[in-house]
Amino acid sequence: MAQVCAPAGVPIAYPVTKKVDQQDNYHGTTIADPYRWLEDDNSAETKEWVDAQNKVTQAYLGQIPERENIRQRLTKLWNYERFSVPYKEGGRYFYTRNDGLQPQSVLYTMKTLGDTPRVLLDPNTLAADGTVALAGAAVSPDGKLLAYGTAASGSDWNEWKVRDIETGKDLTDHLKWVKFSATAWTKDGKGFFYSRYDEPKEATRLTGVNYFQKLYYHKVGTPQSADTLVYDRPDQKEWGFRAEVTDDGKYLLITATKGTAPKYRVFYKDLSQADSKVVALVDEFEASYDFIDNDGPVMYFVTDKNAPRKRIVAIDVRKPEAANWKQIVPEAKETLMGGSLLNNQLVTEYLADARSMVKVFDLKGKAVREIALPGIGSASGFNGKRKDNETFYSFTGFTNPTTIYRLDLKNGKSTVFRQPKVDFDPSQYETRQQFYTSRDGTKVPMFIVSKKGLKMDGSNPTYLYGYGGFNISLTPAFSPANLAWMEMGGVYVVANLRGGGEYGEQWHVAGTKLQKQNVFDDFIGAAEWLIANKVTSPAKLAIGGGSNGGLLVGAAMTQRPELFGAAIPQVGVMDMLRFHKFTIGWAWTSDYGSADNADEFKALVKYSPLHNLKAGSCYPATMVTTADHDDRVVPAHSFKFAAAAQAAQGGAAPILIRIDTKAGHGAGKPTAKVIEEVADRWGFLARALKMNEPAQVAAK
């Protein structure tokens, strides 16, 4: 197949990126790393390079006539009320709401569902530019205090404070260096458990490796320096800890993680006994264990132990050996995603071919009912306590804005609690699920979303999106961004690749380490199906993905550049030989492996996007995106890849990098920044795929 190249035009004058003589030896193989200097995000030289690249990118984007119309339409589409799923604690309801274009969503509380909601915390007042986001919230069991975390400029580092819910005023508490932490109050409301790291050096705050997480107890009204160390493992630098307190207040559950693998150890501490020891309940990293609730010493867990698609078991802490576990809900053909104990019943969430279904069981595992959902989509929520006879959940689809429902657990009936109104007609769009065959014969599903009456003549601009990693499932979800794309005449496609969690742990493992190439083959297979069945053609096909999905895009465009007209790798992991040397990157070795291992190095170097760019190749039009405060996937990945791709490009298609400022990996990004980024993305693709239909993107 001929490679897709932009026609020759005025060449882009890219900033000159110097090369250094840096070479590394990996198990006898010498690998050059000429752009190593770009890893230093604090250097004046790197900052000058960033400014120069942004000037080139913005000049290019500024010449795209469709971009402003797209931005105006996105602004109108985004201007609708958005709600989170309410939860109840201490006799109060809590939820977040965004009135449409607010930079950050606002936290509200009310005593009854009929009350006028009261603002409890407005993050938009914390920074003039809206770049401080609410990163977490936990209400004390008596409903009197709110512990809340904030993140600045998209960083994973959080600061936590405590607010009096009645007065709305903050207390003196101020916790720092919190990252990847849950927050669990004690039953008496006097304090909470949380996880933190030691204070980092300022120069490497956004890049330094994160090891030795510790679990602490903070007593309200005391300084952080007085916090009690509850559990740490000086012998295990990679272990992380997540705390939960049982609703009866008797037990602290500590889930130990190692990297991102869904394999946990579980410990507990009897909070009713002073100075009780932390005791191991499950002391091997061999399966996942997600705590649901307890009956005294009997703990209910969702686990994939001996059940790749998961089941529910009861473990008695007095007889913790696996031989004594009691199976409550057996493994099903669908994938069990989670469960709650509500109305003295187990409310469980499943995925059936990446679509949500909800089943209710009694405590002996007998099926009670299936909850009727509004259609093909994703349901989540179902929070509460075992005596609650109501709960709330959200439901969303590709063309269904997220609607909040109240579920009456006595009769299984759902009623609309909050339903947004968006400026579009969903009846004009359709979603279909298509199974296709990957390279090794595996059947893989994808969702194809478009306006109704799609012509199969190969002319449709198509955006193929994927992720394929870390046991994360891609399920139907509404996005104003994707709606705008479809209004422009585009087709939106989501492929459910191996490496994800759609079909349980076996599906996940099939896309990890030495089998990671399966993920790229699945993605390429989706592209080939779309082309063969005339949904689109190479010149009209764009690929996109973020983080691990950015790696996916980088691997696909370097392996099969002729298949694509455009590529947008967002905040991607592009240097597969050095990712584990920054922040939390070491934790990803459970999915990727490590270049420190000879066999895994051989697999990594074969697909690492940075190391598979070939000089003179004709790469598709590419816009790499990253952010200066990304301390999850450090921006050096994107910097080095963009520099190398610009040097390697043999065709005339542009290779640009868009570097956001005062932003991070994506979480907490202000609405206006999100809209600007999407307008740039769709504008770039309108030009790269020659959509040239400004009438379809006119502001309505």
XYZ file of C-alpha atoms in Angstrom:
700
model
C 0.000 0.000 0.000
C 1.368 3.422 -0.923
C 2.295 5.712 1.911
C 0.013 8.652 2.629
C 1.884 11.947 2.250
C 0.765 15.534 2.394
C 1.323 17.287 -0.952
C 4.479 19.313 -1.187
C 3.949 22.865 -0.053
C 5.821 25.473 1.898
C 8.042 23.415 4.208
C 7.803 24.079 7.933
C 10.918 25.597 9.457
C 11.216 23.557 12.639
C 13.361 24.810 15.496
C 16.865 23.403 15.339
C 17.172 20.692 17.980
C 20.759 19.956 18.912
C 22.001 16.400 19.255
C 24.384 15.184 21.934
C 26.663 12.173 21.878
C 24.820 10.111 24.473
C 25.017 6.335 24.118
C 23.821 3.656 26.501
C 24.614 -0.036 26.630
C 21.655 -2.356 27.122
C 22.737 -5.982 27.530
C 25.432 -5.582 24.879
C 23.365 -3.393 22.542
C 24.384 0.263 22.135
C 21.474 2.704 21.875
C 21.972 6.375 21.017
C 19.912 8.975 22.885
C 20.836 12.269 21.158
C 17.991 14.248 22.756
C 18.724 13.242 26.362
C 19.210 16.913 27.269
C 15.474 17.508 26.803
C 14.836 15.420 29.922
C 15.943 18.383 32.028
C 12.683 20.326 32.209
C 14.275 23.005 34.413
C 17.070 24.006 32.029
C 16.907 27.336 30.184
C 17.806 25.489 26.986
C 14.798 23.163 27.271
C 12.482 26.077 28.028
C 13.745 27.928 24.960
C 13.093 24.806 22.870
C 9.551 24.556 24.263
C 8.850 28.208 23.421
C 10.238 27.807 19.905
C 8.192 24.673 19.221
C 4.998 26.265 20.547
C 5.517 29.282 18.273
C 5.786 27.031 15.204
C 2.735 25.002 16.244
C 0.549 28.009 17.031
C 1.555 29.690 13.770
C 0.513 26.558 11.871
C -2.773 26.182 13.756
C -3.492 29.890 13.383
C -3.648 29.486 9.596
C -6.442 26.876 9.761
C -9.679 28.693 8.884
C -11.965 26.064 10.469
C -10.368 26.293 13.917
C -12.256 29.331 15.210
C -15.636 27.984 14.112
C -14.816 24.685 15.775
C -13.870 26.489 18.991
C -17.116 28.456 19.009
C -19.188 25.334 18.420
C -17.309 23.443 21.133
C -17.947 26.289 23.562
C -21.671 26.095 22.861
C -21.748 22.295 23.141
C -19.790 22.355 26.405
C -22.137 24.884 27.966
C -24.453 22.442 29.738
C -24.951 21.360 33.346
C -22.866 18.384 34.442
C -23.399 16.489 37.679
C -21.517 13.808 39.571
C -23.255 10.880 41.249
C -24.540 12.007 44.687
C -23.470 10.147 47.809
C -24.803 10.310 51.351
C -22.803 10.616 54.570
C -23.804 11.733 58.046
C -27.362 12.564 56.983
C -26.300 14.790 54.071
C -26.066 14.440 50.316
C -22.963 15.573 48.418
C -22.321 15.974 44.695
C -20.482 18.202 42.216
C -21.993 20.381 39.528
C -20.562 22.447 36.702
C -22.926 25.038 35.230
C -21.322 24.564 31.835
C -18.217 26.656 31.286
C -16.920 26.913 34.841
C -13.207 26.010 34.911
C -13.785 23.474 37.708
C -16.856 21.686 39.081
C -18.250 22.914 42.406
C -19.014 20.692 45.430
C -22.558 21.054 46.849
C -24.364 19.645 49.867
C -28.001 19.345 50.968
C -29.867 17.576 53.784
C -32.770 16.261 51.705
C -33.234 15.742 47.983
C -35.791 18.548 47.966
C -33.509 21.108 49.620
C -31.845 23.978 47.828
C -28.231 22.834 47.362
C -25.562 24.836 49.184
C -22.047 25.451 47.871
C -19.597 23.648 50.133
C -16.393 24.119 48.136
C -15.810 26.105 44.959
C -12.343 25.328 43.523
C -12.776 28.224 41.081
C -12.066 30.603 43.976
C -8.685 28.959 44.679
C -6.864 30.249 41.574
C -7.686 33.145 39.276
C -6.978 31.065 36.169
C -8.928 27.996 37.301
C -5.884 25.723 37.417
C -6.435 24.458 40.978
C -8.757 21.439 40.964
C -10.547 19.418 43.619
C -8.569 16.173 43.653
C -10.476 14.261 46.314
C -13.049 14.611 49.084
C -14.035 12.525 52.107
C -16.821 13.346 54.586
C -16.601 12.314 58.235
C -19.202 9.708 59.324
C -21.129 12.304 61.359
C -21.356 14.648 58.356
C -19.598 17.479 60.182
C -16.194 17.659 58.492
C -14.891 17.479 54.927
C -11.323 16.411 54.185
C -10.462 17.595 50.695
C -7.461 17.518 48.407
C -6.462 20.026 45.746
C -4.092 19.717 42.794
C -2.386 22.724 41.180
C -1.718 22.922 37.428
C -2.584 19.283 36.870
C 0.113 17.871 39.144
C -0.357 14.499 40.872
C 0.878 16.107 44.101
C -2.082 16.983 46.334
C -2.496 19.186 49.385
C -5.240 18.265 51.859
C -7.246 20.469 54.191
C -10.257 20.078 56.480
C -13.435 22.156 56.256
C -16.278 22.567 58.748
C -19.337 21.626 56.696
C -21.807 23.725 58.681
C -19.792 26.971 58.594
C -17.938 26.365 55.308
C -14.699 27.481 56.948
C -11.368 25.657 56.817
C -9.686 24.465 59.995
C -5.935 24.745 60.522
C -5.111 21.302 59.077
C -2.760 21.311 56.074
C -1.230 18.103 54.678
C 1.368 18.078 51.889
C 3.192 15.588 49.644
C 0.104 13.430 49.264
C -0.046 11.437 46.027
C -2.056 8.385 44.860
C -3.907 8.318 48.181
C -7.289 7.250 49.481
C -8.726 8.993 52.548
C -10.550 7.053 55.275
C -12.119 8.621 58.367
C -12.343 6.822 61.696
C -15.880 6.177 62.949
C -15.557 8.860 65.657
C -14.755 11.549 63.065
C -11.639 12.621 64.954
C -9.201 11.901 62.157
C -8.444 10.003 58.972
C -5.907 7.732 57.327
C -4.031 8.805 54.189
C -0.907 7.940 52.167
C 2.028 10.215 51.385
C 5.651 10.305 50.291
C 8.600 12.028 51.882
C 9.073 15.636 50.800
C 10.923 15.680 47.454
C 13.716 17.996 46.420
C 12.259 21.069 44.744
C 14.420 20.735 41.624
C 13.043 17.254 40.899
C 9.533 17.663 42.310
C 7.908 16.957 38.915
C 10.359 14.314 37.654
C 11.900 12.576 40.667
C 11.073 8.913 41.185
C 8.352 8.136 43.784
C 9.289 5.326 46.172
C 8.468 4.354 49.774
C 4.860 5.486 50.189
C 3.741 5.506 53.830
C 0.319 5.256 55.503
C -0.420 7.823 58.221
C -3.225 8.759 60.610
C -3.994 12.471 60.913
C -5.857 13.745 63.964
C -7.953 16.810 63.150
C -6.555 20.025 64.616
C -2.959 18.861 64.813
C 0.018 19.662 62.535
C 1.126 17.150 59.920
C 4.367 16.690 61.822
C 2.338 15.057 64.613
C 0.707 12.472 62.323
C 1.039 8.837 63.368
C 2.821 6.425 61.039
C 0.444 3.461 60.766
C 2.190 1.257 58.218
C 5.189 1.362 55.941
C 7.618 -1.118 54.453
C 11.201 0.181 54.451
C 12.153 -3.156 52.880
C 9.772 -2.632 49.922
C 10.300 0.669 48.125
C 7.686 -0.096 45.455
C 4.761 -0.867 47.766
C 1.890 1.599 47.949
C -0.989 1.632 50.441
C -4.701 2.376 50.233
C -6.747 2.673 53.422
C -10.429 1.893 54.066
C -12.343 1.835 57.342
C -15.274 -0.572 57.645
C -18.664 1.071 58.129
C -18.937 -0.405 61.614
C -15.685 1.397 62.445
C -13.985 -1.704 63.787
C -11.406 -2.449 61.115
C -8.861 -0.571 59.077
C -8.309 -2.384 55.769
C -4.931 -1.718 54.092
C -4.575 -2.722 50.469
C -0.942 -2.981 49.411
C -0.103 -2.482 45.736
C 3.093 -3.018 43.812
C 3.147 -1.074 40.589
C -0.030 -0.925 38.534
C -0.678 -4.672 38.335
C -4.136 -5.582 39.709
C -2.529 -7.906 42.245
C -2.837 -6.866 45.879
C -1.983 -7.867 49.410
C -4.552 -7.103 52.111
C -3.810 -6.275 55.750
C -6.115 -5.241 58.575
C -5.897 -3.556 61.942
C -8.487 -3.894 64.728
C -9.354 -0.275 65.561
C -11.362 -1.321 68.647
C -8.155 -2.471 70.338
C -5.571 0.102 71.374
C -2.135 -0.524 69.863
C -3.367 -3.479 67.812
C -0.958 -4.856 65.233
C -1.357 -4.768 61.458
C -2.192 -8.345 60.435
C -1.868 -9.946 57.001
C -5.120 -11.261 55.553
C -3.849 -12.013 52.029
C -0.053 -12.009 51.886
C 0.763 -12.697 48.216
C 0.628 -10.420 45.153
C -1.246 -12.993 43.074
C -4.778 -11.633 42.544
C -6.977 -8.547 42.929
C -9.048 -7.945 46.056
C -11.543 -5.078 46.197
C -13.264 -4.729 49.571
C -17.061 -4.420 49.567
C -18.210 -4.576 53.203
C -18.104 -6.764 56.304
C -20.271 -8.724 58.724
C -18.109 -8.360 61.818
C -14.995 -10.433 61.111
C -16.323 -11.687 57.756
C -15.070 -9.579 54.843
C -16.635 -9.515 51.364
C -14.304 -9.011 48.397
C -14.490 -8.889 44.619
C -11.518 -10.976 43.471
C -10.065 -12.608 40.378
C -8.422 -15.327 42.477
C -9.222 -18.511 40.486
C -11.697 -16.442 38.424
C -10.225 -14.240 35.638
C -13.578 -12.447 35.173
C -13.959 -12.099 38.945
C -16.298 -13.353 41.642
C -17.360 -12.380 45.179
C -15.990 -14.259 48.173
C -16.318 -13.989 51.957
C -13.123 -14.216 54.029
C -13.309 -14.701 57.799
C -10.328 -12.981 59.450
C -10.368 -15.706 62.125
C -9.871 -18.384 59.434
C -8.145 -16.502 56.578
C -6.735 -19.493 54.690
C -8.029 -19.756 51.107
C -9.476 -23.196 51.846
C -11.941 -21.509 54.232
C -13.135 -18.818 51.834
C -16.819 -18.937 50.952
C -17.868 -18.156 47.387
C -20.926 -15.896 47.352
C -21.279 -14.909 43.668
C -19.450 -17.178 41.198
C -17.610 -16.065 38.078
C -19.965 -15.266 35.182
C -19.496 -15.004 31.421
C -19.532 -11.207 31.855
C -16.677 -9.357 33.608
C -17.451 -8.283 37.189
C -16.237 -4.705 37.652
C -17.353 -3.967 41.214
C -19.934 -4.466 43.931
C -21.655 -2.682 46.823
C -23.614 -3.909 49.822
C -26.887 -1.926 49.795
C -30.347 -2.708 51.155
C -28.729 -5.870 52.590
C -28.126 -7.035 49.027
C -25.133 -7.160 46.699
C -25.442 -4.673 43.830
C -22.911 -5.660 41.178
C -21.645 -3.980 38.015
C -20.651 -6.105 35.015
C -19.294 -5.526 31.531
C -20.772 -7.540 28.670
C -18.753 -6.789 25.522
C -17.746 -3.401 27.020
C -21.377 -2.468 27.845
C -22.653 -2.082 31.402
C -25.132 -4.388 33.074
C -26.173 -4.354 36.744
C -27.275 -7.399 38.744
C -28.590 -7.695 42.318
C -27.953 -10.753 44.528
C -28.875 -11.614 48.097
C -26.103 -12.277 50.620
C -26.177 -15.980 49.823
C -25.518 -15.263 46.147
C -29.032 -15.902 44.860
C -29.984 -13.680 41.910
C -32.663 -11.116 42.816
C -32.980 -9.034 39.645
C -31.154 -7.253 36.837
C -31.484 -3.481 36.858
C -32.894 -2.182 33.566
C -30.539 0.381 32.002
C -31.555 2.981 29.390
C -29.579 1.401 26.541
C -26.053 0.624 25.321
C -23.731 2.549 27.570
C -21.823 2.807 30.832
C -23.309 2.846 34.326
C -21.358 3.728 37.463
C -21.991 4.779 41.050
C -24.139 2.557 43.296
C -22.486 3.886 46.453
C -23.915 3.753 49.955
C -24.269 1.690 53.104
C -25.836 -1.694 53.657
C -29.068 -0.359 55.194
C -29.675 2.226 52.447
C -32.729 1.542 50.309
C -31.730 4.093 47.705
C -28.602 4.713 45.679
C -27.597 6.819 42.694
C -25.828 6.020 39.462
C -24.816 7.696 36.240
C -25.559 6.420 32.773
C -23.873 7.633 29.627
C -23.405 6.586 26.022
C -21.577 8.001 23.030
C -24.635 10.130 22.176
C -26.263 10.149 25.640
C -25.115 12.971 27.937
C -24.378 11.669 31.429
C -27.698 11.421 33.275
C -27.960 10.788 37.021
C -30.562 8.279 38.216
C -31.964 7.476 41.651
C -32.423 3.735 42.134
C -35.101 2.480 44.543
C -33.474 -0.676 45.853
C -36.760 -2.075 47.170
C -38.329 -2.432 43.735
C -35.394 -1.983 41.361
C -36.943 1.041 39.651
C -34.827 3.946 38.387
C -35.979 7.554 38.099
C -34.135 10.503 36.584
C -32.505 12.686 39.235
C -30.545 15.098 37.029
C -30.637 15.185 33.238
C -28.594 17.717 31.260
C -29.774 19.494 28.136
C -27.194 19.658 25.365
C -27.501 21.624 22.129
C -27.832 18.640 19.783
C -30.335 16.016 18.601
C -29.209 12.497 19.621
C -31.714 10.898 17.231
C -29.477 11.986 14.350
C -26.646 9.675 15.490
C -26.142 5.955 15.858
C -23.776 3.610 17.690
C -22.967 0.130 16.468
C -20.614 -2.495 17.779
C -18.426 -4.349 15.305
C -16.219 -7.383 15.960
C -13.143 -7.809 13.788
C -10.242 -10.261 13.642
C -6.787 -9.262 14.866
C -3.533 -10.552 13.414
C -3.449 -13.738 15.538
C -7.135 -14.543 14.995
C -8.451 -12.941 18.215
C -11.919 -11.377 17.932
C -11.840 -7.757 19.082
C -14.825 -5.395 19.456
C -15.013 -1.749 18.502
C -17.735 0.891 18.685
C -18.446 2.924 15.549
C -20.363 6.156 16.149
C -21.544 8.517 13.419
C -24.440 10.394 11.936
C -27.130 8.072 10.661
C -26.996 7.053 7.015
C -23.211 6.792 6.812
C -22.011 6.211 3.248
C -19.530 3.351 2.970
C -17.478 4.796 0.140
C -14.151 5.284 1.916
C -14.529 9.053 2.104
C -15.434 9.528 5.775
C -12.905 11.336 7.990
C -12.478 8.887 10.869
C -10.877 9.226 14.304
C -9.829 5.857 15.743
C -9.195 5.958 19.487
C -7.666 3.312 21.737
C -5.844 2.628 24.987
C -5.102 -1.062 25.566
C -3.346 -1.271 28.911
C -3.346 -1.424 32.707
C -6.586 -3.397 32.919
C -8.523 -0.229 31.992
C -11.742 -0.729 30.043
C -12.985 1.715 27.396
C -16.767 1.891 27.628
C -19.295 4.190 25.929
C -19.122 7.752 27.235
C -20.477 11.117 26.126
C -18.092 13.860 25.083
C -18.893 17.272 23.567
C -15.534 16.983 21.797
C -16.544 13.815 19.957
C -19.974 15.231 19.197
C -18.358 18.226 17.487
C -16.190 15.835 15.470
C -19.272 13.965 14.250
C -21.045 17.235 13.416
C -18.062 17.984 11.185
C -18.867 14.794 9.295
C -16.378 12.650 11.179
C -16.763 9.067 12.346
C -15.663 8.275 15.908
C -14.364 4.767 16.624
C -13.275 3.203 19.935
C -11.423 -0.134 19.793
C -11.466 -2.394 22.885
C -7.911 -3.701 22.634
C -6.174 -6.381 24.623
C -4.336 -4.994 27.622
C -7.621 -3.509 28.832
C -10.006 -5.031 31.343
C -13.049 -5.576 29.122
C -12.809 -9.365 29.299
C -11.036 -9.855 32.599
C -7.483 -10.529 33.644
C -6.635 -12.883 30.769
C -7.515 -10.130 28.269
C -5.345 -7.716 30.252
C -2.323 -10.036 30.481
C -2.530 -10.819 26.748
C -1.484 -7.207 26.109
C 1.388 -6.891 28.578
C 5.173 -7.284 28.627
C 6.363 -9.726 25.933
C 2.817 -9.758 24.506
C 2.442 -5.967 24.212
C 2.638 -6.173 20.409
C -0.839 -7.762 20.526
C -2.225 -4.352 21.519
C -0.712 -2.636 18.485
C -1.826 -5.481 16.218
C -5.386 -5.103 17.551
C -5.320 -1.358 16.842
C -3.852 -1.810 13.372
C -6.467 -4.525 12.764
C -9.225 -2.033 13.570
C -7.744 0.410 11.045
C -7.491 -2.291 8.394
C -11.131 -3.313 8.941
C -12.333 0.297 8.654
C -10.418 0.709 5.399
C -11.390 -2.691 3.930
C -15.064 -2.055 4.674
C -14.912 1.431 3.183
C -15.815 3.281 6.354
C -12.738 5.350 5.556
C -9.423 5.269 3.671
C -5.816 5.833 4.786
C -5.850 9.470 3.676
C -8.976 10.060 5.797
C -8.008 8.022 8.877
C -6.601 9.637 12.035
C -5.550 7.853 15.217
C -5.509 9.213 18.746
C -4.913 8.187 22.323
C -3.509 9.486 25.587
C -0.856 8.289 28.058
C -0.581 4.537 27.389
C -2.808 5.380 24.417
C -0.171 7.886 23.299
C 2.321 5.009 23.257
C -0.237 3.069 21.195
C -0.454 5.856 18.599
C 3.335 6.249 18.509
C 3.831 2.521 17.965
C 1.129 2.280 15.284
C 2.393 5.272 13.285
C 5.991 4.028 13.339
C 5.023 0.452 12.447
C 2.436 1.211 9.763
C 2.758 4.877 8.707
C 1.051 4.227 5.364
C -2.223 3.312 7.099
C -2.899 6.763 8.525
C -3.465 10.286 7.328
C -2.877 11.804 10.762
C -1.806 10.886 14.291
C -2.307 12.630 17.631
C -0.327 10.987 20.459
C -1.322 12.731 23.694
C 0.919 12.748 26.812
C 2.363 9.468 25.567
C 4.948 7.066 26.965
C 7.375 7.306 24.023
C 10.750 6.245 25.443
C 10.222 2.654 26.514
C 13.825 2.247 27.655
C 13.813 5.035 30.271
C 10.185 5.500 31.391
C 10.841 3.758 34.715
C 13.410 6.374 35.748
C 10.862 9.173 36.342
C 8.140 9.807 38.979
C 5.812 6.808 39.142
C 7.048 5.283 35.868
C 8.679 2.343 37.666
C 5.164 1.163 38.558
C 4.344 0.545 34.901
C 6.917 -2.219 34.579
C 4.147 -4.622 35.646
C 2.502 -3.912 32.284
C 5.503 -3.046 30.112
C 8.444 -4.881 31.605
C 11.772 -3.101 31.977
C 14.833 -2.472 29.836
C 16.831 -3.668 32.842
C 15.662 -7.190 31.929
C 17.379 -8.578 28.808
C 14.338 -10.347 27.341
C 11.998 -7.462 28.084
C 14.508 -5.020 26.586
C 14.382 -6.946 23.307
C 10.577 -6.608 23.233
C 10.574 -2.944 24.303
C 13.144 -1.742 21.793
C 11.178 -3.347 18.955
C 8.158 -1.088 19.520
C 9.393 1.914 21.544
C 8.104 4.839 19.431
C 11.220 6.952 20.005
C 13.517 4.143 18.869
C 11.550 3.069 15.792
C 11.472 6.322 13.846
C 13.374 5.745 10.600
C 15.066 8.602 8.740
C 13.430 9.364 5.404
C 10.156 7.563 6.188
C 6.913 9.236 5.243
C 5.027 9.738 8.500
C 1.431 10.975 8.689
C 0.620 14.501 9.798
C 1.324 14.387 13.513
C 0.574 16.645 16.466
C 2.164 15.468 19.688
C 0.567 16.958 22.813
C 1.944 17.239 26.331
C 2.020 19.666 29.271
C 4.730 21.289 31.335
C 3.346 20.072 34.686
C 2.763 16.455 33.671
C 4.388 14.551 36.531
C 2.770 11.245 35.545
C 4.221 10.806 32.035
C 6.961 13.433 32.116
C 6.966 15.721 29.033
C 10.463 14.566 28.061
C 8.801 11.576 26.373
C 6.946 13.867 23.983
C 9.830 16.322 23.639
C 12.284 13.637 22.513
C 9.784 11.913 20.222
C 8.764 15.150 18.501
C 12.390 16.194 17.973
C 13.290 12.778 16.554
C 10.181 12.644 14.343
C 10.867 16.097 12.894
C 14.400 14.963 12.050
C 13.227 11.658 10.544
C 10.266 12.927 8.490
C 10.857 12.244 4.801
C 7.475 13.487 3.624
C 5.900 16.917 3.634
C 3.310 16.240 6.351
C 3.804 18.401 9.468
C 5.247 17.033 12.712
C 4.191 19.447 15.463
C 4.223 19.434 19.244
C 1.674 21.325 21.342
C 2.958 21.953 24.870
C 0.353 23.218 27.327
C 1.423 25.418 30.227
C 0.162 25.206 33.815
C -1.377 21.847 32.953
C -0.569 18.228 33.722
C -1.511 14.743 32.614
C -5.124 15.751 32.059
C -6.952 15.572 35.382
C -8.292 18.893 36.658
C -7.673 20.785 33.433
C -9.883 23.916 33.300
C -12.791 23.784 30.844
C -11.424 26.623 28.690
C -8.065 24.835 28.315
C -9.855 21.620 27.334
C -11.891 23.443 24.674
C -8.788 25.132 23.252
C -6.954 21.821 23.031
C -9.864 20.077 21.308
C -10.301 22.970 18.858
C -6.620 22.657 17.974
C -6.949 18.885 17.570
C -10.004 18.986 15.304
C -8.618 21.978 13.416
C -5.366 20.120 12.793
C -7.288 17.069 11.550
C -9.614 19.172 9.372
C -6.520 20.302 7.494
C -4.593 17.018 7.599
C -7.548 14.947 6.371
C -8.643 17.669 3.908
C -12.119 17.906 5.338
C -12.501 21.444 3.964
C -16.145 21.716 4.839
C -16.383 24.872 6.936
C -20.165 24.990 6.499
C -20.465 21.892 8.661
C -18.492 23.381 11.517
C -20.059 26.820 11.512
C -21.026 28.047 14.973
C -24.719 27.425 15.466
